[in-house]
């Protein structure tokens, strides 16, 4: 293994619970013991082969069973292109319905992640096939101009919304706005969420946005949930949880770690953060 791939694996190992369901459950138990729930994601995206989709759906069904049998505090997080969106919308809707049906029977909440901009309409339509019966949430990205309209539309159905800045930008597509704009827009979108949405998840490591959400919590008498990615700000998440706030950590597992890890590497702003991250888990 070359030096660069050894570094990639070392970093990926910090963010990803491991290869199998047991690893995700073990990590969930560690976090639950610190007052933090998890959102477990089975890695995989952009599938065009039905075999990959079926393997993912079956893994989620087993995961739901384990979460329920072991009584751990965990939601699951699924991607639309992982459950068949590239094959057809109706195929994805059948996969989603299988997962959500099993999750509802076991009292497990299902988040739908948001991917590249070309999937936003289809992911929202997929979400709408299940929103009325509850137990499901959707991710919305503040780096897209369209998100304000999407949020206003979704909160009419009391959607549960996980707000993020967004991780699937490409410089070739004009829809993605730069980070400072996405940060300003995040504040604005939080305002709309606190006034109208069902379950609110403030998913960011940006401390100024978390502080702002805490102020909105007080102003609107809400109890937003604060969410971070595994291995990025675990100590801060613990501190937040110990102050009585609901905190959740997104825990990916599985063998397909490359796409996820590259997104995280791009977000590490400088070499100092990378080295510190490998050495002492901050
Ligand atoms: C629970 C959860 C679910 C998510 N789901 C989705 C999804 O479905 N779709 C999607 O597009 N995106 C998703 N994301 C990712 C999100 O869009 C951002 O890419 C990611 O959270 C980084 O943005 P930020 O809000 O932390 O702000 P940034 O401005 O990127 O970062 C703020 C600060 O956090 C720290 N930081 C951020 N990333 C790292 C890192 N990798 N290593 C070390 N420090 C770091 C740095 O100090 C940085 O200055 C999710 C994020 C979370 C927390």
Coordinates of C-alpha atoms and ligand atoms in Angstrom, one line a residue:
X1 CA 0.0 0.0 0.0
X2 CA 1.4 3.5 -1.0
X3 CA 1.8 6.3 1.6
X4 CA -1.2 8.2 0.2
X5 CA -3.6 5.3 0.3
X6 CA -2.3 4.4 3.8
X7 CA -3.2 7.9 4.9
X8 CA -6.6 7.7 3.2
X9 CA -7.3 4.5 5.1
X10 CA -6.1 5.8 8.4
X11 CA -8.5 8.8 8.0
X12 CA -11.4 6.7 6.6
X13 CA -11.0 4.4 9.7
X14 CA -11.7 7.4 11.9
X15 CA -14.9 8.3 10.1
X16 CA -16.3 4.9 9.3
X17 CA -17.4 2.4 12.0
X18 CA -16.1 -0.7 10.2
X19 CA -17.1 -3.1 7.5
X20 CA -20.2 -4.8 9.0
X21 CA -23.4 -4.3 11.0
X22 CA -21.7 -5.4 14.2
X23 CA -19.3 -2.4 13.9
X24 CA -22.1 0.1 13.4
X25 CA -24.0 -1.4 16.4
X26 CA -20.8 -1.4 18.6
X27 CA -20.2 2.3 17.7
X28 CA -23.8 3.1 18.4
X29 CA -23.6 1.5 21.9
X30 CA -20.4 3.6 22.6
X31 CA -22.2 6.8 21.6
X32 CA -25.5 5.9 23.3
X33 CA -23.5 5.4 26.6
X34 CA -22.5 9.1 26.2
X35 CA -26.1 10.2 25.7
X36 CA -25.8 10.4 21.9
X37 CA -28.0 8.6 19.3
X38 CA -26.8 7.7 15.8
X39 CA -28.0 7.7 12.2
X40 CA -26.5 4.6 10.7
X41 CA -25.7 4.6 7.0
X42 CA -24.7 1.6 4.9
X43 CA -22.1 3.0 2.4
X44 CA -22.9 2.9 -1.3
X45 CA -24.4 5.2 -3.9
X46 CA -25.0 5.7 -7.6
X47 CA -25.9 2.0 -8.2
X48 CA -27.0 1.0 -11.6
X49 CA -27.0 -2.7 -10.9
X50 CA -30.1 -4.2 -9.3
X51 CA -27.9 -6.7 -7.4
X52 CA -26.2 -3.8 -5.5
X53 CA -29.6 -2.3 -4.7
X54 CA -31.0 -5.5 -3.4
X55 CA -27.9 -6.2 -1.3
X56 CA -28.3 -2.7 0.2
X57 CA -32.0 -3.1 0.9
X58 CA -31.4 -6.4 2.6
X59 CA -28.6 -5.0 4.7
X60 CA -30.9 -2.2 5.9
X61 CA -33.6 -4.8 6.7
X62 CA -31.1 -6.7 8.9
X63 CA -29.8 -3.5 10.4
X64 CA -33.4 -2.4 11.4
X65 CA -33.9 -5.8 13.1
X66 CA -30.6 -5.5 15.0
X67 CA -31.4 -1.9 16.1
X68 CA -34.7 -3.1 17.4
X69 CA -33.6 -6.4 19.0
X70 CA -30.7 -4.7 20.8
X71 CA -32.7 -1.7 21.9
X72 CA -30.1 0.8 20.8
X73 CA -30.9 4.4 20.0
X74 CA -30.4 4.7 16.3
X75 CA -32.0 6.0 13.1
X76 CA -31.0 4.8 9.7
X77 CA -29.9 7.0 6.8
X78 CA -30.4 5.8 3.2
X79 CA -29.5 7.3 -0.2
X80 CA -31.9 7.3 -3.1
X81 CA -29.3 6.2 -5.6
X82 CA -28.4 3.4 -3.4
X83 CA -31.9 2.0 -3.4
X84 CA -32.5 2.2 -7.2
X85 CA -33.2 5.8 -8.3
X86 CA -30.8 5.4 -11.2
X87 CA -32.7 2.4 -12.4
X88 CA -36.2 3.9 -12.1
X89 CA -38.3 6.1 -9.8
X90 CA -40.9 3.3 -9.3
X91 CA -38.2 0.7 -8.4
X92 CA -36.6 3.1 -5.9
X93 CA -40.1 3.8 -4.4
X94 CA -40.6 0.0 -3.9
X95 CA -37.2 -0.3 -2.2
X96 CA -37.9 2.7 0.0
X97 CA -41.3 1.4 0.9
X98 CA -39.8 -2.0 1.9
X99 CA -37.3 -0.3 4.2
X100 CA -39.7 2.2 5.7
X101 CA -42.4 -0.4 6.2
X102 CA -40.0 -2.6 8.2
X103 CA -38.6 0.4 10.1
X104 CA -42.1 1.6 11.1
X105 CA -43.0 -1.9 12.4
X106 CA -39.8 -1.8 14.6
X107 CA -40.1 1.9 15.6
X108 CA -36.9 2.9 13.7
X109 CA -36.8 6.4 12.0
X110 CA -35.5 6.6 8.4
X111 CA -33.6 9.6 7.0
X112 CA -33.2 10.1 3.2
X113 CA -29.8 11.7 2.4
X114 CA -29.5 14.2 -0.4
X115 CA -27.0 13.7 -3.2
X116 CA -26.1 15.7 -6.4
X117 CA -28.4 18.4 -7.6
X118 CA -29.8 16.3 -10.4
X119 CA -31.4 14.0 -7.9
X120 CA -33.1 16.6 -5.7
X121 CA -36.5 16.6 -7.4
X122 CA -36.6 12.8 -7.5
X123 CA -35.5 12.4 -3.9
X124 CA -38.2 14.8 -2.7
X125 CA -40.8 13.0 -4.7
X126 CA -39.6 9.7 -3.2
X127 CA -39.8 11.2 0.3
X128 CA -43.4 12.4 -0.4
X129 CA -44.5 8.8 -1.1
X130 CA -44.0 8.1 2.7
X131 CA -44.2 11.4 4.6
X132 CA -47.8 11.3 5.5
X133 CA -47.4 8.2 7.7
X134 CA -44.5 9.6 9.6
X135 CA -41.2 8.0 10.8
X136 CA -39.3 9.5 7.9
X137 CA -37.1 12.6 7.4
X138 CA -35.2 14.2 4.5
X139 CA -31.9 16.1 4.1
X140 CA -31.9 19.6 2.5
X141 CA -28.7 21.4 1.4
X142 CA -28.2 25.1 2.1
X143 CA -25.7 25.5 -0.9
X144 CA -28.6 25.3 -3.3
X145 CA -30.7 28.3 -4.1
X146 CA -33.8 26.2 -4.6
X147 CA -33.7 24.9 -1.0
X148 CA -35.7 27.7 0.5
X149 CA -38.6 26.9 -1.9
X150 CA -38.2 23.1 -1.1
X151 CA -38.3 23.7 2.6
X152 CA -41.4 25.9 2.4
X153 CA -43.1 23.2 0.4
X154 CA -42.0 20.4 2.6
X155 CA -42.9 22.0 5.9
X156 CA -46.6 22.1 4.8
X157 CA -46.5 18.3 5.2
X158 CA -44.8 18.6 8.6
X159 CA -41.7 17.0 7.1
X160 CA -38.8 16.2 9.4
X161 CA -35.8 18.0 8.0
X162 CA -32.1 17.5 8.4
X163 CA -30.4 20.8 7.3
X164 CA -26.8 20.6 5.9
X165 CA -24.6 22.9 3.9
X166 CA -24.1 20.2 1.2
X167 CA -21.3 17.8 0.2
X168 CA -21.9 16.9 -3.5
X169 CA -20.9 20.2 -5.3
X170 CA -19.2 20.1 -8.6
X171 CA -17.5 23.3 -10.1
X172 CA -19.1 22.3 -13.4
X173 CA -22.7 22.9 -12.2
X174 CA -23.9 26.4 -11.7
X175 CA -26.5 25.5 -9.0
X176 CA -23.9 25.1 -6.2
X177 CA -23.3 28.3 -4.3
X178 CA -19.9 28.8 -2.5
X179 CA -19.4 28.1 1.3
X180 CA -19.9 31.7 2.6
X181 CA -23.2 31.9 0.8
X182 CA -24.3 28.5 2.0
X183 CA -23.5 29.5 5.6
X184 CA -25.6 32.7 5.3
X185 CA -28.4 30.7 3.6
X186 CA -28.2 28.1 6.4
X187 CA -29.1 30.7 9.0
X188 CA -32.0 31.9 6.9
X189 CA -33.3 28.4 6.3
X190 CA -33.1 27.6 10.0
X191 CA -35.5 30.5 10.6
X192 CA -38.1 28.9 8.3
X193 CA -37.6 25.5 9.9
X194 CA -37.9 26.7 13.5
X195 CA -41.2 28.4 12.6
X196 CA -42.8 25.5 10.8
X197 CA -41.1 22.1 10.4
X198 CA -41.7 18.8 12.3
X199 CA -38.5 17.3 13.7
X200 CA -35.6 19.7 13.1
X201 CA -32.0 18.4 12.7
X202 CA -29.3 21.0 12.6
X203 CA -26.5 19.0 11.0
X204 CA -23.3 21.0 10.9
X205 CA -19.9 21.3 12.6
X206 CA -20.0 25.1 12.2
X207 CA -20.1 26.3 15.8
X208 CA -21.5 29.7 14.9
X209 CA -24.5 28.0 13.3
X210 CA -24.9 25.7 16.3
X211 CA -24.9 28.7 18.7
X212 CA -27.5 30.4 16.5
X213 CA -29.7 27.3 16.5
X214 CA -29.5 27.2 20.3
X215 CA -30.8 30.8 20.4
X216 CA -33.6 29.9 18.0
X217 CA -34.5 26.9 20.2
X218 CA -35.0 29.3 23.1
X219 CA -36.9 31.9 21.0
X220 CA -39.4 29.4 19.5
X221 CA -39.5 26.9 22.5
X222 CA -38.4 24.1 20.2
X223 CA -36.0 21.2 20.8
X224 CA -33.9 20.9 17.7
X225 CA -31.5 18.0 17.4
X226 CA -27.8 18.6 16.7
X227 CA -26.0 16.3 14.4
X228 CA -22.4 15.7 13.4
X229 CA -20.5 13.2 11.4
X230 CA -18.7 10.4 13.1
X231 CA -15.1 11.2 14.1
X232 CA -15.1 15.0 13.4
X233 CA -16.3 16.7 16.6
X234 CA -17.1 13.8 18.9
X235 CA -15.9 15.6 22.0
X236 CA -18.0 18.6 21.3
X237 CA -21.0 16.4 20.5
X238 CA -20.6 14.8 23.9
X239 CA -20.4 18.2 25.6
X240 CA -23.6 19.3 23.9
X241 CA -25.3 16.1 24.9
X242 CA -24.3 16.5 28.5
X243 CA -25.9 19.9 28.5
X244 CA -29.2 18.2 27.9
X245 CA -29.5 18.8 24.1
X246 CA -30.5 16.0 21.7
X247 CA -27.4 15.0 19.7
X248 CA -27.0 12.5 17.0
X249 CA -24.0 11.2 15.1
X250 CA -24.0 9.9 11.5
X251 CA -22.2 6.6 11.5
X252 CA -21.4 5.0 8.2
X253 CA -20.3 1.4 7.8
X254 CA -19.4 -1.0 4.9
X255 CA -16.7 -1.6 2.4
X256 CA -17.5 1.3 0.0
X257 CA -15.6 3.9 1.9
X258 CA -13.9 5.8 -0.9
X259 CA -16.6 8.3 -2.1
X260 CA -17.6 9.2 1.5
X261 CA -14.0 9.6 2.6
X262 CA -13.1 11.9 -0.3
X263 CA -16.0 14.2 0.5
X264 CA -14.7 14.4 4.1
X265 CA -11.1 15.0 3.0
X266 CA -12.2 17.9 0.8
X267 CA -13.8 19.5 3.8
X268 CA -10.8 19.3 6.0
X269 CA -9.6 22.8 5.4
X270 CA -5.8 22.4 6.0
X271 CA -3.0 20.0 6.6
X272 CA -2.9 20.8 10.3
X273 CA -6.5 19.6 10.8
X274 CA -5.7 16.4 8.8
X275 CA -2.6 15.5 10.9
X276 CA -4.3 16.4 14.2
X277 CA -7.3 14.3 13.1
X278 CA -5.1 11.2 12.5
X279 CA -3.0 11.6 15.6
X280 CA -5.5 12.4 18.3
X281 CA -9.0 12.0 17.0
X282 CA -10.2 15.6 17.2
Ligands
LIG1 C1 -25.6 14.3 10.3 C2 -25.1 14.8 8.9 C3 -25.7 14.3 7.8 C4 -25.3 14.8 6.5 N1 -26.0 14.4 5.4 C5 -25.7 14.9 4.2 C6 -26.4 14.6 3.1 O1 -27.4 13.8 3.1 N2 -26.1 15.3 1.9 C7 -25.1 16.2 1.8 O2 -24.9 16.8 0.8 N3 -24.3 16.4 2.9 C8 -24.6 15.8 4.1 N4 -23.8 16.1 5.2 C9 -22.5 16.8 5.0 C10 -22.7 18.3 5.0 O3 -23.3 18.8 3.8 C11 -21.3 19.0 5.0 O4 -20.6 18.7 3.9 C12 -20.5 18.7 6.3 O5 -21.2 18.7 7.4 C13 -19.4 19.8 6.5 O6 -20.0 21.1 6.5 P1 -20.3 21.9 7.8 O7 -21.7 22.3 7.9 O8 -19.7 21.2 9.0 O9 -19.5 23.3 7.5 P2 -18.1 23.6 7.0 O10 -18.1 25.1 6.7 O11 -17.7 22.7 5.9 O12 -17.2 23.2 8.2 C14 -17.3 24.0 9.5 C15 -16.1 23.6 10.3 O13 -16.2 22.2 10.7 C16 -14.9 21.5 10.7 N5 -15.0 20.4 9.7 C17 -15.9 20.2 8.8 N6 -15.6 19.1 8.1 C18 -14.5 18.6 8.7 C19 -13.7 17.4 8.5 N7 -14.0 16.6 7.5 N8 -12.6 17.2 9.3 C20 -12.3 18.1 10.3 N9 -13.0 19.2 10.5 C21 -14.1 19.4 9.7 C22 -13.9 22.6 10.3 O14 -13.4 23.2 11.5 C23 -14.7 23.6 9.6 O15 -14.1 24.9 9.6 C24 -24.2 15.7 6.4 C25 -23.6 16.2 7.6 C26 -24.0 15.8 8.8 C27 -23.4 16.4 10.0

